[in-house]
């Protein structure tokens, strides 16, 4: 899509919904998200309409190998660095990297999201969730507050949601919910570290549902309900696109929610975002709030180039610093007459860097 500030960088998606229009849209959004990180990364997106659901491990491996057999000529550590996305996790990245290595006879940092044993980065699975909470922490500071004791609703129960919950607990917040496609797991007294550990173990079992967790956790399962009707201070939609609509937005405002940050990609509808803006709710768009994942992908690229492995603490410190810089950019470009619009700030800050680079490089 764009390589003005660095090599093409974006995820590869395996899902039946994949088509050219979707990939172009996602790559366009990726342009500004990558720009916000301040790392030298351009943007791209790719994938196939292959559905890995209900496929055997061998079938998935063979598809990944066939996919790279066609793609390998067009990627490289200084050209295009793919990563994972929907349907493409560490297993699939490993299969694709292995085939790329066989075809090129090179061990290079051509992929991110790799296993740690062969060039991956520490805390890559945690990065999006951690980064989202770091961004919220900066937002709360603008109102002279913090996460200590704040009631937090989190939707989803995958990597992003689990690690967002982990970081909220670390910073003293109270996590009230996680969810899946069938309903919401509600902790009236707040989730404990032990609760989160049980949920993580449960989610590692194929086909497991959150409703099963009520057997051994002090929680209620709200069948077929989203979490947004529960009173809270902070809402983190971390599940899927368009999961939080205008009715949910009005309910959150009525219940005195102060901050909404998108942990997933575009989980809030445009109507919901307009309602948050009109109510002067602190709202962080995904291109800023969930940039932690691609930020650590960029840090993985750096480690591969340097032939180094940083510790978890070193990567986490760099991630925290990146999210603080993104927040600062949103404030710088999004503040008008003393009021900050994070959507405006993220869009302008991301655009300006790319546009300046393109103008400086001339018409080529």
Short mmCIF file of C-alpha atoms in Angstrom, two decimals, residues 40-243:
data_model
loop_
_atom_site.label_atom_id
_atom_site.label_comp_id
_atom_site.label_asym_id
_atom_site.label_seq_id
_atom_site.Cartn_x
_atom_site.Cartn_y
_atom_site.Cartn_z
CA UNK A 40 10.20 2.98 10.15
CA UNK A 41 7.35 0.85 8.81
CA UNK A 42 5.24 1.30 5.72
CA UNK A 43 1.92 -0.48 5.32
CA UNK A 44 0.39 -3.44 3.56
CA UNK A 45 -2.14 -6.22 3.97
CA UNK A 46 -2.69 -9.57 2.34
CA UNK A 47 -4.31 -12.93 2.68
CA UNK A 48 -6.57 -15.52 1.13
CA UNK A 49 -10.17 -16.68 1.40
CA UNK A 50 -8.92 -20.01 2.76
CA UNK A 51 -10.81 -20.98 5.92
CA UNK A 52 -8.55 -22.73 8.46
CA UNK A 53 -11.57 -23.63 10.58
CA UNK A 54 -12.07 -27.40 10.84
CA UNK A 55 -8.92 -28.04 8.78
CA UNK A 56 -6.29 -30.50 9.95
CA UNK A 57 -2.83 -29.34 10.92
CA UNK A 58 -1.42 -30.97 7.79
CA UNK A 59 -3.95 -29.19 5.54
CA UNK A 60 -3.10 -25.82 7.09
CA UNK A 61 0.62 -26.45 6.70
CA UNK A 62 0.24 -27.40 3.03
CA UNK A 63 -1.83 -24.31 2.30
CA UNK A 64 0.71 -22.04 4.03
CA UNK A 65 3.49 -23.63 1.98
CA UNK A 66 1.57 -23.21 -1.29
CA UNK A 67 0.74 -19.60 -0.37
CA UNK A 68 4.41 -18.74 0.20
CA UNK A 69 5.51 -20.55 -2.95
CA UNK A 70 3.69 -17.81 -4.87
CA UNK A 71 4.39 -14.94 -2.46
CA UNK A 72 8.07 -15.36 -1.61
CA UNK A 73 9.34 -13.39 -4.63
CA UNK A 74 7.49 -10.30 -3.40
CA UNK A 75 8.56 -10.20 0.27
CA UNK A 76 11.80 -9.66 2.16
CA UNK A 77 13.26 -7.92 5.23
CA UNK A 78 13.72 -4.64 3.32
CA UNK A 79 10.71 -5.00 1.02
CA UNK A 80 7.58 -6.45 2.67
CA UNK A 81 7.43 -8.07 6.10
CA UNK A 82 4.20 -10.06 6.67
CA UNK A 83 2.76 -10.86 10.09
CA UNK A 84 -0.30 -12.66 11.45
CA UNK A 85 -3.94 -11.57 11.45
CA UNK A 86 -7.30 -13.34 11.61
CA UNK A 87 -6.72 -17.04 10.89
CA UNK A 88 -2.95 -16.60 10.96
CA UNK A 89 -1.24 -17.17 14.29
CA UNK A 90 2.20 -18.31 15.40
CA UNK A 91 1.67 -21.77 13.87
CA UNK A 92 0.83 -20.41 10.43
CA UNK A 93 3.63 -17.83 10.54
CA UNK A 94 6.03 -20.66 11.42
CA UNK A 95 4.90 -22.75 8.44
CA UNK A 96 5.21 -19.78 6.07
CA UNK A 97 8.63 -18.79 7.43
CA UNK A 98 9.87 -22.37 7.07
CA UNK A 99 8.80 -22.53 3.43
CA UNK A 100 10.29 -19.10 2.72
CA UNK A 101 13.59 -20.23 4.23
CA UNK A 102 13.58 -23.36 2.08
CA UNK A 103 12.86 -21.45 -1.14
CA UNK A 104 15.39 -18.65 -0.55
CA UNK A 105 18.00 -20.54 1.48
CA UNK A 106 18.16 -17.50 3.76
CA UNK A 107 17.41 -16.96 7.45
CA UNK A 108 16.15 -13.38 7.53
CA UNK A 109 13.63 -11.29 9.46
CA UNK A 110 11.07 -11.53 6.68
CA UNK A 111 8.17 -12.38 9.02
CA UNK A 112 7.12 -11.08 12.43
CA UNK A 113 5.10 -13.01 14.97
CA UNK A 114 7.59 -15.87 14.75
CA UNK A 115 8.29 -18.30 17.56
CA UNK A 116 10.87 -17.02 20.04
CA UNK A 117 13.19 -19.94 19.22
CA UNK A 118 13.67 -18.68 15.65
CA UNK A 119 13.71 -14.91 15.83
CA UNK A 120 10.44 -13.92 17.48
CA UNK A 121 10.08 -11.24 20.13
CA UNK A 122 9.16 -11.48 23.77
CA UNK A 123 5.65 -10.26 24.75
CA UNK A 124 4.37 -10.23 21.15
CA UNK A 125 1.13 -12.02 22.19
CA UNK A 126 0.67 -9.54 25.06
CA UNK A 127 1.50 -6.42 23.07
CA UNK A 128 -1.90 -5.28 21.78
CA UNK A 129 -3.64 -5.70 25.13
CA UNK A 130 -0.80 -4.16 27.12
CA UNK A 131 -0.48 -1.27 24.68
CA UNK A 132 -4.19 -0.49 24.83
CA UNK A 133 -4.08 -0.19 28.62
CA UNK A 134 -0.92 1.93 28.50
CA UNK A 135 -2.77 4.31 26.16
CA UNK A 136 -5.77 4.44 28.52
CA UNK A 137 -3.40 5.18 31.39
CA UNK A 138 -2.16 8.26 29.49
CA UNK A 139 -5.74 9.33 28.72
CA UNK A 140 -6.66 9.12 32.40
CA UNK A 141 -3.71 11.35 33.28
CA UNK A 142 -5.29 14.16 31.23
CA UNK A 143 -8.08 14.13 33.81
CA UNK A 144 -5.64 13.85 36.73
CA UNK A 145 -6.65 10.25 37.39
CA UNK A 146 -5.38 6.69 36.94
CA UNK A 147 -6.58 3.10 36.70
CA UNK A 148 -6.41 2.40 40.43
CA UNK A 149 -9.84 1.10 41.50
CA UNK A 150 -11.48 1.89 38.15
CA UNK A 151 -14.24 -0.51 37.07
CA UNK A 152 -13.37 -1.82 33.60
CA UNK A 153 -15.50 -3.67 31.05
CA UNK A 154 -13.57 -5.78 28.54
CA UNK A 155 -15.21 -7.62 25.66
CA UNK A 156 -13.67 -10.66 24.03
CA UNK A 157 -11.58 -13.39 25.63
CA UNK A 158 -8.75 -13.89 23.17
CA UNK A 159 -5.18 -12.64 23.42
CA UNK A 160 -6.05 -8.94 23.32
CA UNK A 161 -8.78 -9.18 25.97
CA UNK A 162 -6.83 -11.49 28.28
CA UNK A 163 -3.69 -9.37 28.30
CA UNK A 164 -5.63 -6.12 28.57
CA UNK A 165 -7.23 -7.65 31.68
CA UNK A 166 -3.80 -8.67 32.96
CA UNK A 167 -2.43 -5.14 32.62
CA UNK A 168 -5.53 -3.51 34.17
CA UNK A 169 -5.10 -5.80 37.19
CA UNK A 170 -1.38 -4.97 37.35
CA UNK A 171 -2.22 -1.25 37.47
CA UNK A 172 -4.80 -1.67 40.24
CA UNK A 173 -7.98 -1.58 38.16
CA UNK A 174 -11.05 -3.77 38.64
CA UNK A 175 -11.94 -6.00 35.67
CA UNK A 176 -15.67 -6.78 35.64
CA UNK A 177 -16.17 -8.69 32.37
CA UNK A 178 -14.82 -10.79 29.56
CA UNK A 179 -17.04 -12.16 26.79
CA UNK A 180 -17.37 -14.54 23.87
CA UNK A 181 -19.83 -14.88 21.00
CA UNK A 182 -22.40 -16.55 23.27
CA UNK A 183 -22.47 -14.10 26.18
CA UNK A 184 -20.61 -12.24 28.92
CA UNK A 185 -18.76 -13.50 32.00
CA UNK A 186 -19.50 -10.97 34.78
CA UNK A 187 -17.47 -10.67 37.98
CA UNK A 188 -19.57 -8.50 40.37
CA UNK A 189 -16.65 -8.12 42.80
CA UNK A 190 -13.99 -7.88 40.13
CA UNK A 191 -11.77 -10.52 38.58
CA UNK A 192 -8.80 -11.89 40.53
CA UNK A 193 -5.40 -13.03 39.24
CA UNK A 194 -6.50 -16.62 39.87
CA UNK A 195 -9.71 -16.07 37.88
CA UNK A 196 -7.72 -14.84 34.90
CA UNK A 197 -5.38 -17.83 35.10
CA UNK A 198 -8.36 -20.21 35.03
CA UNK A 199 -9.82 -18.40 32.00
CA UNK A 200 -6.50 -18.55 30.16
CA UNK A 201 -6.29 -22.29 30.78
CA UNK A 202 -9.90 -22.73 29.64
CA UNK A 203 -9.37 -20.77 26.42
CA UNK A 204 -6.39 -22.96 25.53
CA UNK A 205 -8.77 -25.91 25.19
CA UNK A 206 -10.23 -26.29 21.67
CA UNK A 207 -13.93 -25.40 21.55
CA UNK A 208 -14.10 -24.25 25.19
CA UNK A 209 -16.71 -21.59 26.08
CA UNK A 210 -16.65 -19.01 28.88
CA UNK A 211 -19.94 -20.36 30.23
CA UNK A 212 -17.99 -23.37 31.50
CA UNK A 213 -15.96 -21.11 33.82
CA UNK A 214 -18.88 -20.46 36.19
CA UNK A 215 -18.37 -23.96 37.59
CA UNK A 216 -15.26 -22.85 39.48
CA UNK A 217 -15.27 -19.02 39.41
CA UNK A 218 -17.27 -16.52 41.43
CA UNK A 219 -18.87 -15.11 38.29
CA UNK A 220 -22.18 -14.98 36.44
CA UNK A 221 -22.59 -15.89 32.77
CA UNK A 222 -24.99 -13.53 31.01
CA UNK A 223 -26.28 -15.58 28.10
CA UNK A 224 -26.52 -13.75 24.74
CA UNK A 225 -25.59 -10.40 26.33
CA UNK A 226 -22.80 -7.96 25.62
CA UNK A 227 -21.10 -6.29 28.60
CA UNK A 228 -21.96 -2.66 27.80
CA UNK A 229 -25.04 -2.37 30.06
CA UNK A 230 -22.94 -2.84 33.22
CA UNK A 231 -21.92 0.41 35.04
CA UNK A 232 -18.21 1.12 34.60
CA UNK A 233 -15.49 3.77 34.42
CA UNK A 234 -13.62 2.33 31.42
CA UNK A 235 -14.81 0.28 28.42
CA UNK A 236 -12.37 -1.69 26.26
CA UNK A 237 -14.03 -3.37 23.24
CA UNK A 238 -11.49 -6.07 22.35
CA UNK A 239 -13.60 -8.62 20.47
CA UNK A 240 -14.63 -7.81 16.91
CA UNK A 241 -15.70 -5.06 14.54
CA UNK A 242 -18.99 -3.20 15.08
CA UNK A 243 -19.64 -4.87 18.44
#
